[in-house]
Coordinates of C-alpha atoms and ligand atoms in Angstrom, one line a residue:
M94 CA -1.3 -16.3 -26.1
K95 CA 0.6 -15.3 -22.9
K96 CA 0.5 -16.3 -20.2
I97 CA 0.7 -13.8 -17.0
I98 CA 0.4 -14.7 -12.8
S99 CA 0.2 -11.4 -10.7
V100 CA 0.9 -12.3 -7.3
V101 CA -1.1 -10.1 -4.3
G102 CA -0.3 -11.1 -0.4
A103 CA -0.6 -7.9 1.6
R104 CA -3.3 -5.4 2.3
P105 CA -1.9 -2.7 -0.3
N106 CA -1.4 -5.3 -3.5
F107 CA -4.8 -5.6 -3.7
M108 CA -6.0 -2.2 -5.2
K109 CA -2.6 -1.7 -7.6
V110 CA -3.7 -5.6 -9.3
A111 CA -7.4 -4.9 -9.5
P112 CA -7.1 -1.8 -12.6
L113 CA -4.1 -4.6 -13.7
H114 CA -6.5 -7.3 -14.3
R115 CA -8.6 -4.8 -16.1
A116 CA -6.1 -4.0 -18.6
F117 CA -5.4 -8.2 -19.2
L118 CA -8.8 -8.6 -19.5
K119 CA -9.2 -6.1 -22.3
Q120 CA -6.4 -8.1 -24.1
K121 CA -8.0 -11.2 -23.6
D122 CA -6.8 -12.7 -27.5
K123 CA -3.1 -12.1 -26.7
I124 CA -2.9 -12.5 -22.3
Q125 CA -4.4 -15.6 -20.7
H126 CA -4.4 -13.2 -17.2
L127 CA -4.4 -15.8 -13.7
I128 CA -3.9 -14.5 -9.7
C129 CA -2.1 -15.6 -7.2
H130 CA -3.0 -14.9 -3.6
T131 CA -0.1 -15.8 -1.2
G132 CA -2.3 -15.2 2.0
Q133 CA 0.6 -13.4 3.5
H134 CA -2.9 -11.4 4.9
Y135 CA -5.8 -13.7 5.6
D136 CA -8.1 -11.8 8.0
E137 CA -11.4 -11.5 5.9
N138 CA -11.4 -7.6 6.9
M139 CA -7.6 -7.6 5.5
S140 CA -8.3 -9.6 2.4
K141 CA -11.4 -10.9 1.1
I142 CA -13.4 -7.5 1.3
F143 CA -11.1 -6.0 -0.9
F144 CA -11.9 -9.0 -3.5
E145 CA -15.2 -7.6 -3.3
D146 CA -15.0 -4.1 -2.9
L147 CA -12.5 -4.5 -6.0
E148 CA -14.4 -6.8 -8.4
L149 CA -11.5 -8.6 -8.0
P150 CA -12.0 -12.5 -9.5
K151 CA -11.3 -15.4 -6.8
P152 CA -7.4 -16.2 -7.4
D153 CA -6.6 -18.9 -9.6
F154 CA -4.4 -19.8 -6.0
Y155 CA -4.0 -19.5 -2.6
L156 CA -1.3 -20.1 -0.9
G157 CA -2.4 -19.9 2.4
V158 CA 0.8 -19.2 4.2
G159 CA -0.3 -16.7 6.5
S160 CA 2.3 -15.2 9.3
G161 CA 5.2 -16.2 10.5
S162 CA 8.9 -14.3 11.0
H163 CA 10.6 -12.8 8.0
A164 CA 12.8 -15.8 7.4
E165 CA 9.6 -18.3 7.7
Q166 CA 7.0 -16.6 5.6
T167 CA 9.3 -15.3 3.0
A168 CA 10.4 -19.0 2.9
E169 CA 7.1 -20.4 2.7
V170 CA 5.8 -18.4 -0.1
M171 CA 8.9 -19.5 -1.7
I172 CA 8.2 -23.1 -1.8
E173 CA 4.3 -22.7 -2.4
F174 CA 4.8 -20.7 -5.3
E175 CA 7.3 -22.6 -6.3
K176 CA 5.0 -25.7 -7.6
I177 CA 2.7 -23.1 -8.9
L178 CA 5.4 -21.9 -11.6
H179 CA 6.4 -25.9 -12.1
K180 CA 2.7 -27.0 -12.9
E181 CA 1.4 -23.3 -15.2
K182 CA 5.0 -22.5 -16.7
P183 CA 4.0 -18.4 -17.2
D184 CA 5.6 -16.8 -19.5
L185 CA 5.6 -13.7 -16.7
V186 CA 5.6 -12.7 -13.1
V187 CA 3.5 -9.6 -12.2
V188 CA 4.7 -8.6 -8.4
V189 CA 3.9 -5.4 -7.2
G190 CA 4.8 -3.0 -4.3
D191 CA 7.0 -4.0 -1.6
V192 CA 5.9 -6.5 0.9
N193 CA 7.6 -10.0 1.5
S194 CA 5.5 -12.3 -1.3
T195 CA 6.9 -9.1 -3.9
I196 CA 10.7 -10.9 -2.9
A197 CA 9.3 -14.3 -1.9
C198 CA 7.7 -14.1 -5.7
S199 CA 10.6 -12.6 -7.9
L200 CA 12.9 -14.6 -6.3
T201 CA 11.2 -18.0 -7.4
A202 CA 10.9 -16.7 -10.4
A203 CA 13.7 -15.3 -11.2
K204 CA 15.3 -18.9 -10.6
L205 CA 13.1 -20.3 -13.3
H206 CA 14.0 -18.0 -15.4
I207 CA 10.8 -16.5 -15.4
K208 CA 10.2 -13.2 -16.5
I209 CA 9.3 -10.7 -13.9
A210 CA 7.6 -7.5 -14.4
H211 CA 7.9 -5.4 -10.9
V212 CA 5.2 -2.6 -10.7
E213 CA 5.9 0.8 -8.7
A214 CA 9.7 -0.3 -9.1
G215 CA 12.3 2.5 -8.0
L216 CA 11.1 4.0 -4.6
R217 CA 13.8 3.9 -1.8
S218 CA 13.3 5.8 1.7
F219 CA 17.1 4.9 1.9
D220 CA 16.4 3.3 5.4
R221 CA 17.0 -0.3 4.9
E222 CA 15.7 -0.9 8.8
M223 CA 12.5 -0.9 6.7
P224 CA 12.0 -4.6 5.9
E225 CA 10.3 -3.0 2.0
E226 CA 13.4 -1.5 1.8
I227 CA 15.5 -4.5 1.7
N228 CA 12.1 -6.6 -0.6
R229 CA 12.2 -2.7 -3.3
V230 CA 15.6 -3.1 -3.7
L231 CA 16.4 -6.6 -4.1
T232 CA 12.9 -7.0 -6.2
D233 CA 14.5 -4.5 -8.7
Q234 CA 17.2 -6.0 -9.2
I235 CA 15.8 -9.1 -10.2
S236 CA 13.5 -7.4 -12.7
D237 CA 12.7 -7.9 -16.4
Y238 CA 10.4 -4.8 -16.5
L239 CA 10.2 -2.1 -13.9
F240 CA 7.4 0.0 -13.9
V241 CA 8.0 3.4 -12.2
T242 CA 5.6 5.6 -10.1
E243 CA 7.0 9.2 -10.3
R244 CA 10.6 10.3 -11.7
S245 CA 12.8 9.9 -8.7
G246 CA 12.0 6.1 -9.2
L247 CA 14.2 6.1 -13.1
E248 CA 16.9 7.9 -10.8
N249 CA 17.2 5.8 -8.2
L250 CA 17.3 2.7 -10.6
I251 CA 19.7 4.2 -12.7
N252 CA 22.1 4.7 -9.8
E253 CA 21.9 0.9 -9.3
G254 CA 22.7 0.6 -12.1
I255 CA 19.7 -0.7 -13.7
S256 CA 19.4 -0.1 -17.5
E257 CA 17.0 2.1 -18.7
E258 CA 15.8 0.2 -21.2
K259 CA 13.6 -2.1 -18.6
V260 CA 12.7 1.1 -16.8
F261 CA 8.8 3.0 -18.5
F262 CA 7.6 5.5 -16.5
T263 CA 3.6 5.2 -17.1
G264 CA 2.1 6.6 -13.3
N265 CA 0.4 4.8 -10.2
V266 CA -2.1 2.0 -10.3
M267 CA -3.2 2.5 -7.0
I268 CA -4.4 6.0 -8.9
D269 CA -6.2 4.1 -11.4
S270 CA -8.2 2.5 -8.1
L271 CA -8.6 5.4 -6.6
V272 CA -10.1 7.1 -9.7
Y273 CA -12.2 3.9 -11.2
F274 CA -14.3 3.9 -7.7
L275 CA -14.0 7.2 -6.0
E276 CA -17.7 7.5 -7.9
K277 CA -18.8 4.3 -6.1
A278 CA -17.4 5.2 -2.7
A279 CA -19.7 7.9 -3.0
A280 CA -22.3 5.4 -1.8
S281 CA -20.6 4.4 1.5
D282 CA -22.5 4.8 4.9
A283 CA -19.0 5.1 6.8
L284 CA -19.4 8.8 7.7
K285 CA -22.8 7.5 8.9
K286 CA -21.7 4.4 10.4
F287 CA -18.9 6.3 12.8
D288 CA -21.5 9.0 13.4
L289 CA -18.9 12.0 11.4
L290 CA -19.3 15.1 10.0
D291 CA -18.1 15.9 6.7
S292 CA -14.4 17.6 6.8
N293 CA -14.8 17.6 10.3
Y294 CA -12.7 14.9 12.1
V295 CA -9.6 13.4 11.5
L296 CA -7.8 9.8 9.9
V297 CA -5.3 7.5 11.6
T298 CA -4.1 4.7 10.3
L299 CA -0.3 3.3 12.1
H300 CA 0.9 0.1 11.3
R301 CA 4.8 0.5 10.8
P302 CA 6.9 -1.9 13.1
S303 CA 9.2 1.2 14.0
N304 CA 6.4 3.0 15.6
V305 CA 3.6 0.2 16.9
D306 CA 6.2 -2.6 18.7
S307 CA 7.6 -0.5 20.9
E308 CA 5.8 0.4 24.2
K309 CA 7.9 3.6 23.9
Q310 CA 6.1 4.8 20.6
L311 CA 3.1 3.2 21.7
Q312 CA 2.9 5.4 24.7
S313 CA 3.5 8.6 22.6
I314 CA 0.5 7.9 20.1
V315 CA -1.6 7.2 22.5
N316 CA -0.3 10.8 24.1
M317 CA -1.2 12.6 20.8
L318 CA -4.2 11.4 19.8
N319 CA -5.8 12.0 23.4
S320 CA -4.6 15.5 22.5
V321 CA -5.9 16.5 18.7
S322 CA -9.2 14.2 19.9
Q323 CA -9.8 17.6 22.0
K324 CA -9.6 19.3 18.3
R325 CA -11.8 16.6 16.7
K326 CA -13.2 13.6 16.6
I327 CA -10.7 10.5 15.6
I328 CA -11.2 7.7 13.5
F329 CA -8.4 5.0 14.0
P330 CA -9.2 2.1 12.2
I331 CA -6.8 -0.5 13.7
H332 CA -4.3 -2.7 12.2
P333 CA -4.0 -6.0 13.6
R334 CA -0.1 -5.6 14.5
T335 CA -1.1 -1.9 16.4
K336 CA -4.4 -3.6 18.4
K337 CA -2.1 -6.8 19.5
N338 CA 0.5 -4.4 21.0
L339 CA -1.8 -1.7 22.3
E340 CA -3.1 -4.8 24.4
L341 CA 0.0 -5.9 25.3
Y342 CA 1.4 -2.7 26.9
S343 CA -2.7 -2.4 28.3
L344 CA -2.8 1.2 26.2
I345 CA -6.0 0.2 24.3
N346 CA -8.4 1.4 27.7
K347 CA -6.2 4.5 27.6
L348 CA -7.6 6.1 24.2
N349 CA -10.3 8.6 25.2
S350 CA -13.9 8.1 23.9
D351 CA -13.4 11.0 21.3
V352 CA -10.8 8.4 19.7
I353 CA -12.9 6.2 18.0
L354 CA -11.2 2.6 17.2
S355 CA -12.3 -0.1 14.2
E356 CA -11.3 -3.0 12.6
P357 CA -9.3 -2.5 10.0
I358 CA -12.0 -0.8 6.9
G359 CA -12.5 -2.3 3.1
Y360 CA -11.5 -0.5 0.3
L361 CA -14.9 1.8 -0.8
D362 CA -15.5 2.7 2.9
F363 CA -12.1 4.2 3.6
L364 CA -11.8 5.8 0.4
S365 CA -15.6 7.3 1.9
L366 CA -13.4 8.6 5.3
L367 CA -10.4 9.7 3.5
R368 CA -12.0 11.9 0.2
N369 CA -13.8 13.6 3.7
T370 CA -11.5 14.5 5.9
G371 CA -10.0 17.5 7.4
L372 CA -6.6 15.6 8.0
V373 CA -4.9 12.3 8.1
I374 CA -2.3 11.0 10.6
T375 CA -0.6 7.9 8.9
D376 CA 2.7 5.7 8.6
S377 CA 1.3 4.2 5.4
G378 CA 3.2 4.3 2.5
G379 CA -0.2 4.3 0.2
I380 CA -1.9 6.7 1.4
Q381 CA 0.9 9.2 1.0
E382 CA -0.3 9.0 -2.3
E383 CA -3.9 9.0 -2.3
T384 CA -4.2 11.9 0.2
T385 CA -1.8 13.7 -2.4
Y386 CA -4.1 12.4 -5.4
L387 CA -7.4 14.3 -3.5
G388 CA -5.8 17.2 -2.3
I389 CA -6.0 16.1 1.5
Q390 CA -3.4 16.8 4.0
C391 CA -1.4 14.2 5.5
I392 CA 0.6 14.1 8.0
T393 CA 3.2 10.7 7.7
V394 CA 4.8 10.2 11.2
R395 CA 8.0 8.4 9.7
K396 CA 12.0 9.3 9.2
T397 CA 12.2 9.4 5.4
T398 CA 9.2 8.8 2.5
E399 CA 10.2 6.6 -0.6
R400 CA 7.7 8.4 -2.1
P401 CA 9.1 12.0 -1.9
I402 CA 7.2 14.0 -4.7
T403 CA 4.4 13.6 -2.2
V404 CA 6.5 16.2 -0.1
E405 CA 7.1 18.1 -3.2
K406 CA 4.3 18.1 -4.8
G407 CA 1.9 16.8 -3.1
T408 CA -0.1 17.5 0.5
N409 CA 2.1 15.5 2.5
H410 CA 4.1 16.4 5.6
L411 CA 6.7 14.6 6.9
V412 CA 7.1 15.2 10.2
G413 CA 9.5 12.4 11.2
D414 CA 8.8 9.4 13.9
D415 CA 8.0 12.3 16.9
F416 CA 4.3 11.9 18.0
R417 CA 4.8 15.1 19.6
M418 CA 6.1 16.8 16.0
A419 CA 2.6 15.1 14.6
E420 CA 0.8 16.8 17.3
K421 CA 2.5 20.6 16.4
T422 CA 1.7 19.7 13.0
A423 CA -1.9 18.7 13.1
T424 CA -2.9 21.2 15.5
E425 CA -1.6 24.0 12.5
I426 CA -3.1 22.4 10.0
L427 CA -6.5 22.2 12.2
N428 CA -5.7 25.7 12.8
G429 CA -6.1 26.6 9.2
R430 CA -2.6 26.6 8.1
L431 CA -3.1 24.3 4.6
K432 CA -0.4 22.8 2.3
N433 CA -1.7 24.0 -1.7
G434 CA -0.8 20.5 -3.6
Q435 CA -0.6 19.4 -7.0
I436 CA -1.3 16.2 -8.7
P437 CA 2.0 14.4 -10.0
D438 CA 2.6 13.2 -13.2
L439 CA 0.7 10.5 -14.9
W440 CA -1.2 10.7 -12.1
D441 CA -3.7 10.4 -14.2
G442 CA -5.6 6.4 -13.8
N443 CA -4.4 5.4 -16.8
A444 CA -1.3 3.5 -15.7
A445 CA -2.3 -0.5 -15.9
D446 CA -3.2 0.1 -20.2
K447 CA 0.5 1.7 -20.4
I448 CA 1.7 -0.9 -18.4
S449 CA -0.4 -4.0 -20.0
E450 CA 0.5 -2.4 -23.7
I451 CA 4.0 -2.5 -22.9
I452 CA 4.0 -5.7 -21.2
I453 CA 2.5 -7.3 -24.5
A454 CA 4.8 -5.7 -26.5
K455 CA 7.8 -6.8 -25.1
L456 CA 6.4 -10.7 -24.5
Ligands
UD1_1188 C1 2.1 -5.6 5.5 C2 3.2 -5.3 4.7 C3 3.7 -3.6 4.5 C4 2.2 -3.5 4.3 C5 1.4 -3.8 5.5 C6 0.0 -3.7 5.0 C7 5.9 -6.7 5.5 C8 7.2 -6.6 5.4 N1 5.2 -5.9 5.7 O1 3.0 -5.8 7.3 O2 4.8 -3.4 3.9 O3 2.4 -2.1 4.4 O4 1.7 -5.0 5.1 O5 -0.6 -4.2 6.3 O6 5.2 -7.5 4.1 N2 -2.2 -10.2 10.7 C9 -3.2 -10.6 11.2 N3 -4.3 -11.0 10.1 C10 -3.9 -10.8 8.9 C11 -2.5 -10.7 8.7 C12 -1.8 -10.5 9.8 O7 -3.8 -11.1 12.8 O8 -4.5 -11.3 7.9 C13 -1.3 -9.6 12.3 C14 -0.7 -11.3 12.0 O9 -0.7 -10.9 14.3 C15 0.7 -11.1 11.6 C16 0.8 -9.2 11.5 O10 -0.7 -8.9 12.1 O11 1.8 -11.1 12.7 C17 1.8 -8.5 10.9 O12 1.4 -9.3 9.9 P1 2.3 -8.9 8.0 O13 2.0 -9.8 7.3 O14 3.9 -9.6 9.3 O15 3.2 -8.0 8.2 P2 2.2 -6.7 8.2 O16 2.8 -5.0 9.5 O17 0.7 -6.1 8.0

């Protein structure tokens, strides 16, 4: 029997670990699977609701780390996670994505000579000003098994000198969750709750520090939202960081009444809004992939994407960090200039099972 601890910390981690948990459960004669929640995200609507929606069990360990500067948050996770590793002595630590908890836990495991699997390895924006890019590069360097979601990941890892034997192209666990929960999400009443009509609204999420930490960028976000909302109603579930800054600069009251603000919403309600929208405007990583899978038009307001397949093959429009360009592209799309997309290779709902098989064979 091998013991595996999977780490979750922030919102985008939960939907990646849920399918892995299901896959490991199918192998419970071979694997004992435990979940450690660092507490990087702690609000009910940033964390607990996802455990319920994604049918995840209560975490086996909760580190309760919370917010802080990058150094504080990363260091605190390391100190607490090391205690768990000393006590539990797992055979493998699984980390997903690129948040601070990902690098903190992989670094802790590496120093104790515990093997690490990184799920969603190899993605690169080549922008070292993004905290996530630092987390990705470093986590990949110290991981033993690297599971890749798209071909660009394979190339990036080889270019960084990582041995091909450690790298596996298995598909996308976030899409596993999407495929698995789409039917359940159809029962959500989110559209009704926000008084939205099918395909007749725009869904917005914005939370990257580069977009929402400066007053100037926030002002251009407000201008863009007010302008687009003259054509379609906007639903904007607002991240705590974005809300705090809109309040700080007294901009939150400048949004017009067709921009519907809501608290962050759970996974199933969000899937329902995503599936039924005509257009998404975002700076998220995962939403670029989910819209590509669903064939929904997506405007990504960032200079780069670490997920180039969503632009090359999918329905993603990368417009730079310029909200006037986002507005212009939104107008074109709402006037019918749609991009046709295809689903990328291996985004088929079966990534977690492949990963679990490889892990069992390797451990
Ligand atoms: C983190 C990830 C980012 C991911 C995002 C998804 C890093 C470096 N960044 O960014 O990659 O896309 O999560 O949300 O790991 N806060 C709350 N309640 C919470 C969590 C946070 O109010 O439950 C507030 C706090 O004021 C905190 C701020 O949001 O200071 C930012 O949280 P933090 O975890 O530092 O980073 P995110 O911006 O959420």
